[in-house]
Structure formats: structure tokens, C-alpha cells
PDB file of C-alpha atoms in Angstrom:
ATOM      1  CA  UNK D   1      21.224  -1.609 -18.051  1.00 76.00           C
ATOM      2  CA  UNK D   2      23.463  -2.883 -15.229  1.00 86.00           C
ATOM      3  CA  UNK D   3      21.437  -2.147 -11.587  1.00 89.00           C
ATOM      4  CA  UNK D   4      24.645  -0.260 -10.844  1.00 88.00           C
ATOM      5  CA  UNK D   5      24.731   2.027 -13.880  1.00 89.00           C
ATOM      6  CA  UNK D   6      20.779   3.031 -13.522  1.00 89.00           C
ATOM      7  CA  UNK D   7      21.210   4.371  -9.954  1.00 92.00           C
ATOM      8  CA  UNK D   8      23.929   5.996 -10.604  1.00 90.00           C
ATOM      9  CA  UNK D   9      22.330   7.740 -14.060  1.00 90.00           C
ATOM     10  CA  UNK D  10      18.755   8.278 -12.219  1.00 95.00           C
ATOM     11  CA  UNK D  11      17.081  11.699 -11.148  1.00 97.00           C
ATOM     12  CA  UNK D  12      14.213  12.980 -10.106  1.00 97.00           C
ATOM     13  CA  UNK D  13      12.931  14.853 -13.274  1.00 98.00           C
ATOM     14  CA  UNK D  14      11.710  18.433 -13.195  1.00 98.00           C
ATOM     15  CA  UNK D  15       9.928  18.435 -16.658  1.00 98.00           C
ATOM     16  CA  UNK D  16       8.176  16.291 -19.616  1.00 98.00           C
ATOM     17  CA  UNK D  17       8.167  16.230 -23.029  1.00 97.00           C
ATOM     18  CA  UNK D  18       4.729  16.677 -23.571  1.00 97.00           C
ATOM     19  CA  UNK D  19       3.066  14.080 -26.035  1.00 95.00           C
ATOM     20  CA  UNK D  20       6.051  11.703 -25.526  1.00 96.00           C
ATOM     21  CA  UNK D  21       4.216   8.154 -24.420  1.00 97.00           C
ATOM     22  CA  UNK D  22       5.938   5.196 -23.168  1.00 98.00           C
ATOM     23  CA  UNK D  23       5.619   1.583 -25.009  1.00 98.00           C
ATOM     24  CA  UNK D  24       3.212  -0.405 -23.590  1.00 97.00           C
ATOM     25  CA  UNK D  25       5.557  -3.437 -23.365  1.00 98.00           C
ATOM     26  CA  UNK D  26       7.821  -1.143 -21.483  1.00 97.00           C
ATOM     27  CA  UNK D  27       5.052   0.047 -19.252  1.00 98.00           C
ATOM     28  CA  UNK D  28       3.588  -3.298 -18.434  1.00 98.00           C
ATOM     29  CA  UNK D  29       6.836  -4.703 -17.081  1.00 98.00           C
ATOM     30  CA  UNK D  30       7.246  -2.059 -14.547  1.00 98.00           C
ATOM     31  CA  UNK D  31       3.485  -2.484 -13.565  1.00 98.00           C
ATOM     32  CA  UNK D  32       4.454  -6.045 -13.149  1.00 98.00           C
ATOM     33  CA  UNK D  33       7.571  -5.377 -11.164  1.00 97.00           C
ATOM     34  CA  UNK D  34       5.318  -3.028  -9.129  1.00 98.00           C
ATOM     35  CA  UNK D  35       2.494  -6.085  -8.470  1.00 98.00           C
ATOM     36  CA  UNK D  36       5.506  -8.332  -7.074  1.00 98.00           C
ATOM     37  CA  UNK D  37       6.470  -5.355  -4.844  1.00 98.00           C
ATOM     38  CA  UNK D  38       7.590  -7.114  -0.946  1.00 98.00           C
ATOM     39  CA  UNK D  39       5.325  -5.822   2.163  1.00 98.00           C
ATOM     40  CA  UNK D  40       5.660  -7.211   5.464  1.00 98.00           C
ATOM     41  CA  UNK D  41       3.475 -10.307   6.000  1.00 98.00           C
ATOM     42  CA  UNK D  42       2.733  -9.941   2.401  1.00 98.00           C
ATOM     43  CA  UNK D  43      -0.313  -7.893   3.723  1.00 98.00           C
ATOM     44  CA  UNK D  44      -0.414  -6.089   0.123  1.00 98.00           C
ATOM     45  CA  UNK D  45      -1.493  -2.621   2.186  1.00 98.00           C
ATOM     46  CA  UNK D  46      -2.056  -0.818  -1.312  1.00 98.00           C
ATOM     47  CA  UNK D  47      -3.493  -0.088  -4.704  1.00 98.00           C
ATOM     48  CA  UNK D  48      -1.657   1.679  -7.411  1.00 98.00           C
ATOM     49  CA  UNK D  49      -4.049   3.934 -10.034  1.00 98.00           C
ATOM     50  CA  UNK D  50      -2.640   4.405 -13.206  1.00 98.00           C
ATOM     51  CA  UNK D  51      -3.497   7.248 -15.624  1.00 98.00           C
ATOM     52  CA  UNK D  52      -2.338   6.911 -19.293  1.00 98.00           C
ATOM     53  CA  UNK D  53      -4.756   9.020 -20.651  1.00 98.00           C
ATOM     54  CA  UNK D  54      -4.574  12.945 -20.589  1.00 98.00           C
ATOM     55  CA  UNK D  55      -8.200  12.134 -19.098  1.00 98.00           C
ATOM     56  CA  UNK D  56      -6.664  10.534 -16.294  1.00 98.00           C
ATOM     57  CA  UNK D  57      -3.747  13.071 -15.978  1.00 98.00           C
ATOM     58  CA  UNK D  58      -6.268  15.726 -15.626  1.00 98.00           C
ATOM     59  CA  UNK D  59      -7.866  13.920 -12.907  1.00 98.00           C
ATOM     60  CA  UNK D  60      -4.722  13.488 -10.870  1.00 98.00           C
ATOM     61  CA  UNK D  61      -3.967  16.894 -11.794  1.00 98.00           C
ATOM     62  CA  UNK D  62      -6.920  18.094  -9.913  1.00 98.00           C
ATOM     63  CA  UNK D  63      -4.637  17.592  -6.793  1.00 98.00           C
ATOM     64  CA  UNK D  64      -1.912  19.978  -7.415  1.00 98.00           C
ATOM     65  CA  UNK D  65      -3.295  23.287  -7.489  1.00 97.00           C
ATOM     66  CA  UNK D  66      -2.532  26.143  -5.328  1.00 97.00           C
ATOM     67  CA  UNK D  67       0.521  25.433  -3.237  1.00 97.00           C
ATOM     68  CA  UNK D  68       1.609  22.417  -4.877  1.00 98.00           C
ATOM     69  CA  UNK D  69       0.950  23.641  -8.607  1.00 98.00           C
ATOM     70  CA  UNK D  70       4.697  23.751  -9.354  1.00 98.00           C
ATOM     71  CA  UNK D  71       3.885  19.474  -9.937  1.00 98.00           C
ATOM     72  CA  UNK D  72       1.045  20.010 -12.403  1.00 98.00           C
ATOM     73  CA  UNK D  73       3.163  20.474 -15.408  1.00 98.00           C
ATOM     74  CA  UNK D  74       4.929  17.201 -14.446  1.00 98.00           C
ATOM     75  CA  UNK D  75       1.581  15.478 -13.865  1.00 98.00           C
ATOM     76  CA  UNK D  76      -0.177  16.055 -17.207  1.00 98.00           C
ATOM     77  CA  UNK D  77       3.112  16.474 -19.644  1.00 98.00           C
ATOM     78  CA  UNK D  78       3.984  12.708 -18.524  1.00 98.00           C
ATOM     79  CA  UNK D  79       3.551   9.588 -20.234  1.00 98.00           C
ATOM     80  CA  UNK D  80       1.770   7.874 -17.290  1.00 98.00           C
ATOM     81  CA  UNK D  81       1.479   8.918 -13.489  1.00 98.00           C
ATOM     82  CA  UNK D  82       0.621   6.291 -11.240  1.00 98.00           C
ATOM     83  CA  UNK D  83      -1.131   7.299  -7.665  1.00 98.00           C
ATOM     84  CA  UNK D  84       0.187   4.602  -4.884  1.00 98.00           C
ATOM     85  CA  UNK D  85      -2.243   4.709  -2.536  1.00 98.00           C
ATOM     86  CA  UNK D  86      -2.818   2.556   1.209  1.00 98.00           C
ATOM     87  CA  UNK D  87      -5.678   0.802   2.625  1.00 98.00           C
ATOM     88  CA  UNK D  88      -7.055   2.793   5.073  1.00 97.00           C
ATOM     89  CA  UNK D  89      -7.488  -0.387   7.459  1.00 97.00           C
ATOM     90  CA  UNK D  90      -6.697  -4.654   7.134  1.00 97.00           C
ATOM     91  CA  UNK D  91      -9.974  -5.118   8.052  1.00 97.00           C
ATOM     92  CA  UNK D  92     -11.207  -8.966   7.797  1.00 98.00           C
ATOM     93  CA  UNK D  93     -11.996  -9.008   3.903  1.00 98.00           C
ATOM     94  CA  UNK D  94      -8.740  -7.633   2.774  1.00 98.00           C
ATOM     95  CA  UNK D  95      -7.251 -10.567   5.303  1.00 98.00           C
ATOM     96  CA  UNK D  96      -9.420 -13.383   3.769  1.00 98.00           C
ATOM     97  CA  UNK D  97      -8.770 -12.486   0.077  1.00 98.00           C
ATOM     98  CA  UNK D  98      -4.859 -12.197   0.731  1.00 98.00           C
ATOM     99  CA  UNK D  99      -4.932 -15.519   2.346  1.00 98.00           C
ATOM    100  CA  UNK D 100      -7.001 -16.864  -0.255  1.00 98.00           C
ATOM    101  CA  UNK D 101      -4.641 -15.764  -3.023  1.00 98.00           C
ATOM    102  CA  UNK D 102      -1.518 -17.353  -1.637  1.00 98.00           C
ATOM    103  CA  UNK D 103      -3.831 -20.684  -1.194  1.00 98.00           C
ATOM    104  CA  UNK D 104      -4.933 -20.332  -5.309  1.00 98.00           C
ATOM    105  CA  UNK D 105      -1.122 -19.590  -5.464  1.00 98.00           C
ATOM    106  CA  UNK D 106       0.241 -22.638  -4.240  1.00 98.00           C
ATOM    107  CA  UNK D 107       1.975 -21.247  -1.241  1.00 97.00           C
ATOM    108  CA  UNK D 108       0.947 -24.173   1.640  1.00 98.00           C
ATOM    109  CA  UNK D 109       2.450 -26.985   0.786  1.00 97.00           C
ATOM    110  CA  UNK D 110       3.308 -28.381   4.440  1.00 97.00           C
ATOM    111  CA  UNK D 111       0.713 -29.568   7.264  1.00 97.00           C
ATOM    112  CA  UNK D 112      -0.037 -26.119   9.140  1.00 97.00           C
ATOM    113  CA  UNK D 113       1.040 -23.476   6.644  1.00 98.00           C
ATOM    114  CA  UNK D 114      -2.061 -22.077   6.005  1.00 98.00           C
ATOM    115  CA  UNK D 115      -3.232 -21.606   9.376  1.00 98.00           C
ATOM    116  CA  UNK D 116       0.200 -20.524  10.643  1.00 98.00           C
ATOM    117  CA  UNK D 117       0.648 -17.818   8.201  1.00 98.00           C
ATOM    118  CA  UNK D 118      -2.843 -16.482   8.810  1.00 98.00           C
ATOM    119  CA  UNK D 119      -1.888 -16.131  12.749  1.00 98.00           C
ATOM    120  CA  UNK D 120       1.242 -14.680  11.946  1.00 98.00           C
ATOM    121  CA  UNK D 121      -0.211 -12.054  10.045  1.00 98.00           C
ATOM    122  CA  UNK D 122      -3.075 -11.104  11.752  1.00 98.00           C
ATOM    123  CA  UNK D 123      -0.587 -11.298  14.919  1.00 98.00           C
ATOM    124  CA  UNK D 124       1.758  -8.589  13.237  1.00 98.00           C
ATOM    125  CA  UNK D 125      -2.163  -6.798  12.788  1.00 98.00           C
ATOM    126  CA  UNK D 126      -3.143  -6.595  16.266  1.00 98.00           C
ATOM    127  CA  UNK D 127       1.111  -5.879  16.917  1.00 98.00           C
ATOM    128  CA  UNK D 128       0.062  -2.497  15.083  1.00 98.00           C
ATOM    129  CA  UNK D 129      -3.688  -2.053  15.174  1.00 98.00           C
ATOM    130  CA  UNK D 130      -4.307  -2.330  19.594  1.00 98.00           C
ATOM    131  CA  UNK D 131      -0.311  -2.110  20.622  1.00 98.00           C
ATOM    132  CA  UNK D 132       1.783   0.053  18.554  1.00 98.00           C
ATOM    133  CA  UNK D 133      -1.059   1.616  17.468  1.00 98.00           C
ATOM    134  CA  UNK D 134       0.217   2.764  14.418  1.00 98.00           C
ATOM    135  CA  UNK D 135      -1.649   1.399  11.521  1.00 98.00           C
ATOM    136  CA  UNK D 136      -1.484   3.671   8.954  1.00 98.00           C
ATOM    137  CA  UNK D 137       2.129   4.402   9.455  1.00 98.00           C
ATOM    138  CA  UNK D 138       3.044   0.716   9.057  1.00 98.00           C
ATOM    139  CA  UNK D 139       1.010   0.579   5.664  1.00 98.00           C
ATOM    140  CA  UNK D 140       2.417   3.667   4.675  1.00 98.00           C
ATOM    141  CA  UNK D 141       6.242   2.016   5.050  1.00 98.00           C
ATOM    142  CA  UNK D 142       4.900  -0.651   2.691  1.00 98.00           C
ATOM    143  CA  UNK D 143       3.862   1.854  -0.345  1.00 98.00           C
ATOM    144  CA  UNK D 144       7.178   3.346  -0.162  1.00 98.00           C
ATOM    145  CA  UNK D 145       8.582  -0.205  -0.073  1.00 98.00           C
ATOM    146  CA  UNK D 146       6.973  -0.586  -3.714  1.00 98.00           C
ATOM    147  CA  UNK D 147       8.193   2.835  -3.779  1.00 98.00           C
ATOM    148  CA  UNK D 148      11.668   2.412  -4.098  1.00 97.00           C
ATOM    149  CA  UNK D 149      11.389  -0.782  -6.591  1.00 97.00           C
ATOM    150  CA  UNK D 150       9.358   1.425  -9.097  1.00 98.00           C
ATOM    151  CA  UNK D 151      11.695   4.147  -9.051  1.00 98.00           C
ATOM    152  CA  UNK D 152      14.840   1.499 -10.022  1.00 97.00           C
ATOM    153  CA  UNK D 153      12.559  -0.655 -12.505  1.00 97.00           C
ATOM    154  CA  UNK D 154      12.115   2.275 -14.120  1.00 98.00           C
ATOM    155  CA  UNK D 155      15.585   3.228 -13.891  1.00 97.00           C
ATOM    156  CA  UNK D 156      16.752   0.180 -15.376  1.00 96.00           C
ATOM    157  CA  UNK D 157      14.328   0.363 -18.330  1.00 97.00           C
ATOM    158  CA  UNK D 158      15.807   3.567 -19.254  1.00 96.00           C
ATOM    159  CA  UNK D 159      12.285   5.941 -18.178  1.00 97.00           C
ATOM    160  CA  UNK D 160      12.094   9.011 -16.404  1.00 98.00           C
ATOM    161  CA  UNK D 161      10.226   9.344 -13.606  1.00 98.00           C
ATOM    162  CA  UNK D 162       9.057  11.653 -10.648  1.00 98.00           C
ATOM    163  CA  UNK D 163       8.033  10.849  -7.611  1.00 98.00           C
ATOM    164  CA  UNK D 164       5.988  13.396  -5.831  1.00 98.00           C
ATOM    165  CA  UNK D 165       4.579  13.900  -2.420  1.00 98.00           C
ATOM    166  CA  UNK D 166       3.677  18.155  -3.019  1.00 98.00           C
ATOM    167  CA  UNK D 167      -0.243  17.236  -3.496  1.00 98.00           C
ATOM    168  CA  UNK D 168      -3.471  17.863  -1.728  1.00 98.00           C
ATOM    169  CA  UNK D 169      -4.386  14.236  -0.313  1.00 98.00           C
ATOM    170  CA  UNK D 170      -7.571  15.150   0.209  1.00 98.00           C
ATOM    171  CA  UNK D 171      -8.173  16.952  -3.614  1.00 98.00           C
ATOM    172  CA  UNK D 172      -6.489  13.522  -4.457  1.00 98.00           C
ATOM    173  CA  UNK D 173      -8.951  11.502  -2.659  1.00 98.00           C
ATOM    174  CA  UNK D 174     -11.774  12.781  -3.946  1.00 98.00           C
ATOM    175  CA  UNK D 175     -10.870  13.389  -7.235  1.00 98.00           C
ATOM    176  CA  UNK D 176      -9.897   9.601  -7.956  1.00 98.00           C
ATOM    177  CA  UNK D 177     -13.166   8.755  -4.969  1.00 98.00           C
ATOM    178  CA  UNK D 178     -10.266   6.698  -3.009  1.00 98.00           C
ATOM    179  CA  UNK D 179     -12.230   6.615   0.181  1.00 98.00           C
ATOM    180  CA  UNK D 180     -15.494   4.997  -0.990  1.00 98.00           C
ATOM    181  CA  UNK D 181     -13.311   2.038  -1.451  1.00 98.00           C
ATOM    182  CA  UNK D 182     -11.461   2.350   1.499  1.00 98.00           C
ATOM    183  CA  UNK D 183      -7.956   3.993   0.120  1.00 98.00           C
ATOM    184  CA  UNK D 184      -6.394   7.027   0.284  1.00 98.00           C
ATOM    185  CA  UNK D 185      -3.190   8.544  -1.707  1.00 98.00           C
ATOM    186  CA  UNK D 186       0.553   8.436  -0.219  1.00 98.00           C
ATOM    187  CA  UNK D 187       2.306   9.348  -3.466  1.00 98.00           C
ATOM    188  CA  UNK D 188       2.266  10.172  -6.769  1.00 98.00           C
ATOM    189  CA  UNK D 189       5.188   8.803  -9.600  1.00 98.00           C
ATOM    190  CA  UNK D 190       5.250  10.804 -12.737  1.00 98.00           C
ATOM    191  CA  UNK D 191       6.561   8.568 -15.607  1.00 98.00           C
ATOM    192  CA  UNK D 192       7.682   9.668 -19.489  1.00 98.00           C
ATOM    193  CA  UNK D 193      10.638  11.390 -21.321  1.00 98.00           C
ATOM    194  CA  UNK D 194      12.121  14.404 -20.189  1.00 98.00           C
ATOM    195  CA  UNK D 195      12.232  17.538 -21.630  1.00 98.00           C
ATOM    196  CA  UNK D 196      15.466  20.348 -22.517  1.00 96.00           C
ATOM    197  CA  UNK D 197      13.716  21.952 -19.372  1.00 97.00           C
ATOM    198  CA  UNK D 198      14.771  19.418 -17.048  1.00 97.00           C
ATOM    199  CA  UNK D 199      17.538  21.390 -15.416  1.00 97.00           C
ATOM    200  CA  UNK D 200      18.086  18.423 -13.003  1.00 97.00           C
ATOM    201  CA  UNK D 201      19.358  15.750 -15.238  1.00 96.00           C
ATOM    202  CA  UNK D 202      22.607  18.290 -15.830  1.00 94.00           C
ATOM    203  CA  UNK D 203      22.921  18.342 -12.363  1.00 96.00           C
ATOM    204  CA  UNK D 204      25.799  16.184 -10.149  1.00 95.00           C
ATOM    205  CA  UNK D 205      24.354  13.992  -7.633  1.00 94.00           C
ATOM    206  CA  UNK D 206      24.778  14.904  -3.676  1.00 96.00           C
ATOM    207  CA  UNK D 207      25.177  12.846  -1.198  1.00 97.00           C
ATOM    208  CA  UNK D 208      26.933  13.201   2.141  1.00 98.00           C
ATOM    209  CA  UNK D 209      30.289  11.556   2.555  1.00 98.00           C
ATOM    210  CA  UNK D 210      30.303   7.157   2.969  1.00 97.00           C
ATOM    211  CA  UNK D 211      31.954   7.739   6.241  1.00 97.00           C
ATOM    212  CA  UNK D 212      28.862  10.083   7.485  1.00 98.00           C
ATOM    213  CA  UNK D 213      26.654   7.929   6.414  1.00 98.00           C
ATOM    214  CA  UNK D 214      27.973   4.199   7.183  1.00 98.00           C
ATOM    215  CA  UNK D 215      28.901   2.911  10.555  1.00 98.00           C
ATOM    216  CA  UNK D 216      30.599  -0.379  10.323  1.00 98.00           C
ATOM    217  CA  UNK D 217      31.050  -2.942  13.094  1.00 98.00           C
TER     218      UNK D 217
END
């Protein structure tokens, strides 16, 4: 499928077809798309949870009760639902082990690369952490970064998906124990077929008009 043709053809789905489950081929190229996702500084702010059992669904499921219970049909009728979740701090390990990665990687060849991408990144760290003082915000923006790419991989490979912010983050977190390790959930992506019920594929996109929208200089 042509990048044009899958944003054009993708929705937001409003309902599975229960029982339907993705090929694993299929699902391990957008997990692999996902892994490559961009993040400023290549800081890597996240960890992605992936339930393809209806074990795991369940679990995930635990966080849309109540208020938000209009997204557990969507949650445990899907193929797979992935829970992006953000650090809930760069703290001095996560630093070391990203810079050790691009080192295993390959990623200094000249003099000084090493040491100048550390102090860049740490410096865009401190930048958020003591100055703009908006941590969690900036790792936030780099979820939805990976975000976006998951929605149009999966676009392109022809699967449904959902993403889904109506959850209890705190249900979430302890359901999936995301803050023992540090993490806690931003948003969920329900992935699968879709089912007759999904009024929302019949539906025309809306968007406001180009010339409301783009300003051109």
C-alpha cells in the first residue's frame, strides 16, 4: 500500500472481530517499525507492553472500567493492544545504557562523538529537568512521536487499529506494575480486524478546510 492511499483509507476503529488474530510476521514488522521510532536526542523515553494473549487483554482491560468502559470491548476483542508507556525520569542508568547502545551500535566513528553526544543529551536533560521544568511533558511528546509511526505502519500493512487515551492511568499502572520499574502508561493502541459494528469505517473523513489549516509564506 502506497503511504498516500493508507492515510487516506485509515480510521480509528470502534469495534473487533473477536477471535480474529494478526500474523505474527505482520505483527513483528510493526513492533520493529515501533523499536526504530525517532525521539529527541534519541533519549528512547519509553517502553511499549504488548498483550497477545486474552491473558494479557484482560490485564489491560483492568483499566477501562467505569467511565472509560465504552474501550473495553475494543481492548479484549483485538488481536493485540500494545500499552506505550514513558519513563517516569532519565535518571543516570537509563543515560549510560542509551549511550552504551549507540557505542555497541557503531554510532562514533569520529574523535569526540561519544563524548559530544553524551553532553548534548544530558544538556537537552537539564534544558527540561532544572529550566523548563517540564520532564514528563517532553517524554510524553516522544511516545506520541512513536505514536503517530505505529498508527501509519499499521496503516500501510492493511491492520486496524485504535488508539486510546479513555483509561484509568493509575488502574493501568498497577495492573501491568509500571511504576516498580519506573514507567507509567500514556496510551493504549488496540490492533486486529474490525467488525460489521464498526460504524466508523462507513464514515467520511473530516477535516477543516487546507486554507484553515495551512499558512504559507
Amino acid at each position: 500500500m502506497q503511504v498516500k492511499d493508507a492515510i487516506l483509507s485509515r480510521h480509528t476503529v470502534k469495534a473487533y472481530e473477536a477471535g480474529q488474530t494478526l500474523p505474527q510476521e505482520q505483527v513483528d514488522t510493526l513492533l520493529t517499525w515501533l523499536h526504530n521510532s525517532p525521539s529527541s536526542v534519541n533519549s528512547q523515553p519509553w517502553h511499549f507492553v504488548v498483550a497477545s494473549t486474552p491473558e494479557g487483554r484482560d490485564t489491560i482491560a483492568q483499566a477501562a472500567t467505569g467511565t472509560f468502559a465504552y474501550n473495553h470491548p475494543k481492548i479484549v476483542d483485538a488481536s493485540h493492544v500494545i500499552a506505550l508507556c514513558m519513563r517516569t525520569d532519565l535518571d543516570e542508568a537509563h543515560l549510560r545504557a542509551v549511550l552504551a547502545q549507540e557505542e555497541a551500535d557503531g554510532r562514533f566513528r569520529a574523535e569526540g562523538a561519544r563524548e559530544g553526544q553524551d553532553k548534548s543529551r544530558r544538556s537537552y536533560v537539564d534544558l527540561h529537568r532544572y529550566v523548563q521544568r517540564d520532564m514528563p511533558q517532553w517524554m510524553e511528546k516522544q511516545v506520541y512521536l512513536a505514536l503517530g509511526g505505529l498508527l501509519l505502519g499499521a496503516a500501510m500493512l492493511g491492520i486496524d487499529a485504535t488508539p486510546m487515551e479513555g483509561f484509568d492511568g493509575a488502574a493501568l499502572d498497577q495492573a501491568l506494575k509500571l511504576r516498580e520499574r519506573g514507567l507509567t502508561g500514556v496510551v493504549l493502541v488496540a490492533l486486529g480486524r474490525r467488525s460489521e459494528k464498526d460504524f466508523n469505517a462507513g464514515l467520511p473523513k473530516s477535516r477543516l478546510p487546507r486554507e484553515t489549516v495551512f499558512t504559507h509564506i
